[in-house]
């Protein structure tokens, strides 16, 4: 920890705001003490690569780190690997499939990870641009409450992650880590909510409907559905 404390003191002497990012590659459980040495974010893992194995193992391995994340001090599971990526002049299109890229951006947004674009910005195609500029998805990442998501249920290859939002709603990721399309269900009891809830699909920018106890979506292989869950208007009025 000592080198990081020395650097923090040096940065403090400069007299202007500087984001202090620690690159400890997750060693020595840096998430437990990164804030204590003055870090604003810290790498929680080794380097990511543009493969399903790398991205998924890193992203889904962040559960449990949420206790150490909050405004001004963030867990960082490494940069985004969508678009044209690589090192040096020989760049290549990401090896992640479109569904895997949606999982990537969905999970990193739920995790409040620094969204560091790791691709050639001059070669953004329409799909990559849409991934990086979806306002409703970015709102999940940038929510002022700054609560990192956690895993709330696992059923085989299906995982559900939930993030508390400042307005009282829940951002929920339904993930299918399996090789085939499958249904994913989130129960309101897993979210700590009751009664009729409105569900909005954030990638599709559309209302999915109002549901009593749970919501189910068909999720493609290695894919994700990102929804926002909030109490139905009639339920909210009844409690006022």
Short mmCIF file of C-alpha atoms in Angstrom, two decimals:
data_model
loop_
_atom_site.label_atom_id
_atom_site.label_comp_id
_atom_site.label_asym_id
_atom_site.label_seq_id
_atom_site.Cartn_x
_atom_site.Cartn_y
_atom_site.Cartn_z
CA UNK A 1 0.00 0.00 0.00
CA UNK A 2 2.89 2.39 0.68
CA UNK A 3 3.65 3.39 -2.95
CA UNK A 4 0.00 4.29 -3.46
CA UNK A 5 -0.05 6.46 -0.34
CA UNK A 6 3.10 8.25 -1.54
CA UNK A 7 1.53 8.89 -4.94
CA UNK A 8 -1.71 10.09 -3.35
CA UNK A 9 0.23 12.68 -1.33
CA UNK A 10 2.00 13.83 -4.48
CA UNK A 11 -1.27 14.21 -6.35
CA UNK A 12 -2.80 16.14 -3.46
CA UNK A 13 0.05 18.65 -3.67
CA UNK A 14 -0.74 19.52 -7.28
CA UNK A 15 -3.78 21.59 -6.35
CA UNK A 16 -6.30 20.31 -8.89
CA UNK A 17 -8.62 17.34 -9.23
CA UNK A 18 -7.02 14.20 -10.65
CA UNK A 19 -8.65 10.79 -10.93
CA UNK A 20 -6.33 8.35 -9.17
CA UNK A 21 -6.63 4.90 -10.73
CA UNK A 22 -4.71 2.07 -9.04
CA UNK A 23 -3.48 -0.77 -11.25
CA UNK A 24 -2.89 -3.58 -8.76
CA UNK A 25 -4.47 -6.16 -11.10
CA UNK A 26 -6.67 -7.30 -8.22
CA UNK A 27 -3.72 -8.59 -6.22
CA UNK A 28 -3.79 -8.48 -2.41
CA UNK A 29 -7.56 -7.83 -2.53
CA UNK A 30 -7.01 -4.20 -3.51
CA UNK A 31 -10.77 -3.50 -3.43
CA UNK A 32 -10.64 -3.82 0.36
CA UNK A 33 -8.08 -1.02 0.84
CA UNK A 34 -8.07 1.01 -2.38
CA UNK A 35 -10.26 3.68 -0.83
CA UNK A 36 -8.08 3.85 2.30
CA UNK A 37 -5.01 4.83 0.24
CA UNK A 38 -6.97 7.51 -1.62
CA UNK A 39 -7.77 5.67 -4.83
CA UNK A 40 -10.73 6.69 -6.96
CA UNK A 41 -10.83 3.35 -8.76
CA UNK A 42 -8.78 0.19 -8.82
CA UNK A 43 -8.37 -2.70 -11.18
CA UNK A 44 -9.93 -5.79 -9.63
CA UNK A 45 -8.56 -8.29 -12.17
CA UNK A 46 -5.81 -9.08 -14.63
CA UNK A 47 -6.04 -7.76 -18.20
CA UNK A 48 -9.21 -8.42 -20.15
CA UNK A 49 -9.18 -9.79 -23.69
CA UNK A 50 -11.94 -9.84 -26.30
CA UNK A 51 -13.07 -13.42 -25.69
CA UNK A 52 -16.16 -14.78 -23.97
CA UNK A 53 -14.05 -16.70 -21.47
CA UNK A 54 -12.07 -13.62 -20.42
CA UNK A 55 -14.93 -11.12 -20.35
CA UNK A 56 -17.46 -13.38 -18.65
CA UNK A 57 -15.10 -14.73 -16.01
CA UNK A 58 -14.00 -11.22 -15.11
CA UNK A 59 -17.46 -9.65 -15.15
CA UNK A 60 -19.39 -12.35 -13.35
CA UNK A 61 -16.51 -12.69 -10.88
CA UNK A 62 -17.24 -9.23 -9.45
CA UNK A 63 -20.03 -10.41 -7.17
CA UNK A 64 -19.15 -9.64 -3.55
CA UNK A 65 -17.07 -6.59 -4.41
CA UNK A 66 -20.11 -4.29 -4.19
CA UNK A 67 -19.43 -3.55 -0.50
CA UNK A 68 -16.28 -1.63 -1.49
CA UNK A 69 -17.71 0.49 -4.29
CA UNK A 70 -19.45 3.85 -4.12
CA UNK A 71 -19.26 7.47 -5.27
CA UNK A 72 -15.62 8.47 -5.59
CA UNK A 73 -14.23 4.95 -5.18
CA UNK A 74 -15.02 2.35 -7.80
CA UNK A 75 -14.17 -1.23 -8.70
CA UNK A 76 -12.63 -1.44 -12.18
CA UNK A 77 -12.79 -4.80 -14.00
CA UNK A 78 -10.83 -3.30 -16.93
CA UNK A 79 -11.66 -1.55 -20.18
CA UNK A 80 -14.39 -2.31 -22.71
CA UNK A 81 -13.45 -4.66 -25.54
CA UNK A 82 -16.03 -3.80 -28.20
CA UNK A 83 -15.27 -2.35 -31.63
CA UNK A 84 -11.81 -2.55 -33.25
CA UNK A 85 -9.46 -3.59 -30.47
CA UNK A 86 -5.89 -4.74 -29.95
CA UNK A 87 -2.46 -3.33 -29.25
CA UNK A 88 -0.23 -1.57 -31.77
CA UNK A 89 -1.14 -1.02 -35.44
CA UNK A 90 -2.72 -4.46 -36.00
CA UNK A 91 -6.25 -3.97 -34.71
CA UNK A 92 -9.07 -6.43 -35.29
CA UNK A 93 -12.84 -6.50 -34.81
CA UNK A 94 -13.73 -7.76 -31.35
CA UNK A 95 -14.08 -11.51 -31.15
CA UNK A 96 -17.15 -11.10 -28.92
CA UNK A 97 -20.42 -11.88 -30.68
CA UNK A 98 -23.11 -9.17 -30.72
CA UNK A 99 -24.94 -10.89 -27.84
CA UNK A 100 -21.71 -11.17 -25.87
CA UNK A 101 -21.07 -7.46 -26.42
CA UNK A 102 -24.53 -6.65 -25.06
CA UNK A 103 -23.73 -8.80 -22.01
CA UNK A 104 -20.42 -6.91 -21.64
CA UNK A 105 -21.95 -3.42 -21.65
CA UNK A 106 -24.94 -4.51 -19.55
CA UNK A 107 -22.78 -6.06 -16.84
CA UNK A 108 -20.20 -3.26 -16.73
CA UNK A 109 -23.01 -0.68 -16.43
CA UNK A 110 -24.61 -2.59 -13.55
CA UNK A 111 -21.20 -2.84 -11.87
CA UNK A 112 -20.67 0.95 -11.96
CA UNK A 113 -17.36 0.16 -13.66
CA UNK A 114 -15.45 3.01 -15.29
CA UNK A 115 -16.59 2.71 -18.90
CA UNK A 116 -13.21 3.08 -20.59
CA UNK A 117 -13.55 2.76 -24.35
CA UNK A 118 -10.74 0.47 -25.52
CA UNK A 119 -11.31 0.58 -29.27
CA UNK A 120 -10.33 2.72 -32.26
CA UNK A 121 -12.77 5.64 -32.03
CA UNK A 122 -12.35 6.42 -35.76
CA UNK A 123 -13.74 3.00 -36.76
CA UNK A 124 -16.99 2.83 -34.83
CA UNK A 125 -19.69 1.02 -36.77
CA UNK A 126 -23.39 1.61 -36.11
CA UNK A 127 -23.69 -1.37 -33.76
CA UNK A 128 -20.73 -0.35 -31.58
CA UNK A 129 -21.88 3.27 -31.54
CA UNK A 130 -25.34 2.17 -30.39
CA UNK A 131 -23.78 0.01 -27.65
CA UNK A 132 -21.79 2.92 -26.28
CA UNK A 133 -24.45 5.64 -26.53
CA UNK A 134 -27.69 4.09 -25.23
CA UNK A 135 -28.84 6.76 -22.77
CA UNK A 136 -31.05 4.43 -20.74
CA UNK A 137 -28.21 1.96 -20.26
CA UNK A 138 -25.76 4.73 -19.42
CA UNK A 139 -28.23 6.07 -16.85
CA UNK A 140 -27.82 2.77 -15.00
CA UNK A 141 -24.05 3.17 -15.00
CA UNK A 142 -24.13 6.84 -14.01
CA UNK A 143 -26.92 6.71 -11.41
CA UNK A 144 -26.03 9.20 -8.62
CA UNK A 145 -26.64 6.66 -5.85
CA UNK A 146 -23.60 4.77 -7.08
CA UNK A 147 -24.67 1.35 -5.80
CA UNK A 148 -22.91 -1.52 -7.56
CA UNK A 149 -25.11 -4.44 -8.59
CA UNK A 150 -24.97 -7.82 -6.94
CA UNK A 151 -26.08 -11.29 -7.98
CA UNK A 152 -29.52 -12.09 -6.57
CA UNK A 153 -30.17 -15.51 -8.10
CA UNK A 154 -28.54 -18.32 -10.06
CA UNK A 155 -30.35 -21.12 -11.87
CA UNK A 156 -27.92 -23.24 -13.83
CA UNK A 157 -26.44 -20.97 -16.48
CA UNK A 158 -28.97 -18.19 -15.78
CA UNK A 159 -27.93 -15.34 -13.50
CA UNK A 160 -29.91 -12.32 -12.28
CA UNK A 161 -28.11 -9.21 -11.03
CA UNK A 162 -29.82 -6.23 -9.40
CA UNK A 163 -28.75 -2.62 -8.83
CA UNK A 164 -30.53 -0.14 -6.57
CA UNK A 165 -31.26 3.18 -8.26
CA UNK A 166 -31.57 6.63 -6.70
CA UNK A 167 -35.28 6.94 -7.60
CA UNK A 168 -36.13 3.69 -5.80
CA UNK A 169 -36.34 1.56 -8.93
CA UNK A 170 -34.17 -1.48 -9.64
CA UNK A 171 -31.98 -2.03 -12.67
CA UNK A 172 -31.90 -5.75 -13.34
CA UNK A 173 -29.73 -7.79 -15.68
CA UNK A 174 -30.97 -11.19 -16.86
CA UNK A 175 -27.98 -13.15 -18.14
CA UNK A 176 -27.70 -16.42 -20.01
CA UNK A 177 -24.19 -17.86 -19.71
CA UNK A 178 -25.23 -21.07 -21.45
CA UNK A 179 -24.77 -22.23 -25.05
CA UNK A 180 -28.47 -22.16 -25.96
CA UNK A 181 -31.34 -19.69 -25.79
CA UNK A 182 -33.17 -19.95 -22.46
CA UNK A 183 -35.78 -18.21 -20.34
CA UNK A 184 -34.58 -16.10 -17.42
CA UNK A 185 -36.89 -15.11 -14.57
CA UNK A 186 -36.50 -12.48 -11.89
CA UNK A 187 -38.84 -12.83 -8.89
CA UNK A 188 -39.89 -9.68 -7.06
CA UNK A 189 -38.98 -11.43 -3.80
CA UNK A 190 -35.35 -11.57 -4.98
CA UNK A 191 -35.44 -7.81 -5.48
CA UNK A 192 -37.06 -7.03 -2.14
CA UNK A 193 -40.15 -5.51 -3.77
CA UNK A 194 -43.84 -6.45 -3.71
CA UNK A 195 -46.97 -5.69 -5.69
CA UNK A 196 -47.46 -4.77 -9.32
CA UNK A 197 -44.25 -3.57 -10.96
CA UNK A 198 -43.70 -1.83 -14.27
CA UNK A 199 -40.91 -3.28 -16.38
CA UNK A 200 -39.04 -1.37 -19.08
CA UNK A 201 -36.54 -2.94 -21.50
CA UNK A 202 -33.60 -0.51 -21.60
CA UNK A 203 -31.88 -1.86 -24.70
CA UNK A 204 -35.10 -1.83 -26.71
CA UNK A 205 -36.40 1.47 -25.24
CA UNK A 206 -39.84 0.00 -24.71
CA UNK A 207 -42.24 -0.89 -21.91
CA UNK A 208 -42.45 -4.63 -21.33
CA UNK A 209 -45.62 -4.39 -19.24
CA UNK A 210 -46.81 -4.61 -15.64
CA UNK A 211 -46.27 -7.81 -13.66
CA UNK A 212 -47.50 -9.13 -10.33
CA UNK A 213 -44.74 -11.33 -8.91
CA UNK A 214 -42.01 -11.89 -11.48
CA UNK A 215 -40.80 -11.19 -15.00
CA UNK A 216 -39.52 -13.71 -17.55
CA UNK A 217 -37.61 -13.02 -20.75
CA UNK A 218 -36.12 -15.22 -23.45
CA UNK A 219 -32.37 -14.55 -23.45
CA UNK A 220 -30.11 -15.67 -26.31
CA UNK A 221 -26.95 -17.71 -25.70
CA UNK A 222 -24.30 -15.60 -23.96
CA UNK A 223 -26.80 -12.76 -24.04
CA UNK A 224 -28.46 -10.34 -21.65
CA UNK A 225 -31.69 -8.42 -21.11
CA UNK A 226 -31.49 -5.21 -19.08
CA UNK A 227 -34.69 -3.98 -17.45
CA UNK A 228 -35.77 -1.31 -15.01
CA UNK A 229 -38.35 -2.36 -12.42
CA UNK A 230 -40.45 0.18 -10.52
CA UNK A 231 -43.73 0.12 -8.67
CA UNK A 232 -46.76 0.52 -10.88
CA UNK A 233 -48.31 3.98 -10.77
CA UNK A 234 -51.59 2.81 -9.23
CA UNK A 235 -49.66 0.97 -6.49
CA UNK A 236 -47.53 4.03 -5.76
CA UNK A 237 -50.61 6.29 -5.56
CA UNK A 238 -52.37 3.90 -3.21
CA UNK A 239 -49.58 4.17 -0.67
CA UNK A 240 -49.57 7.96 -0.59
#
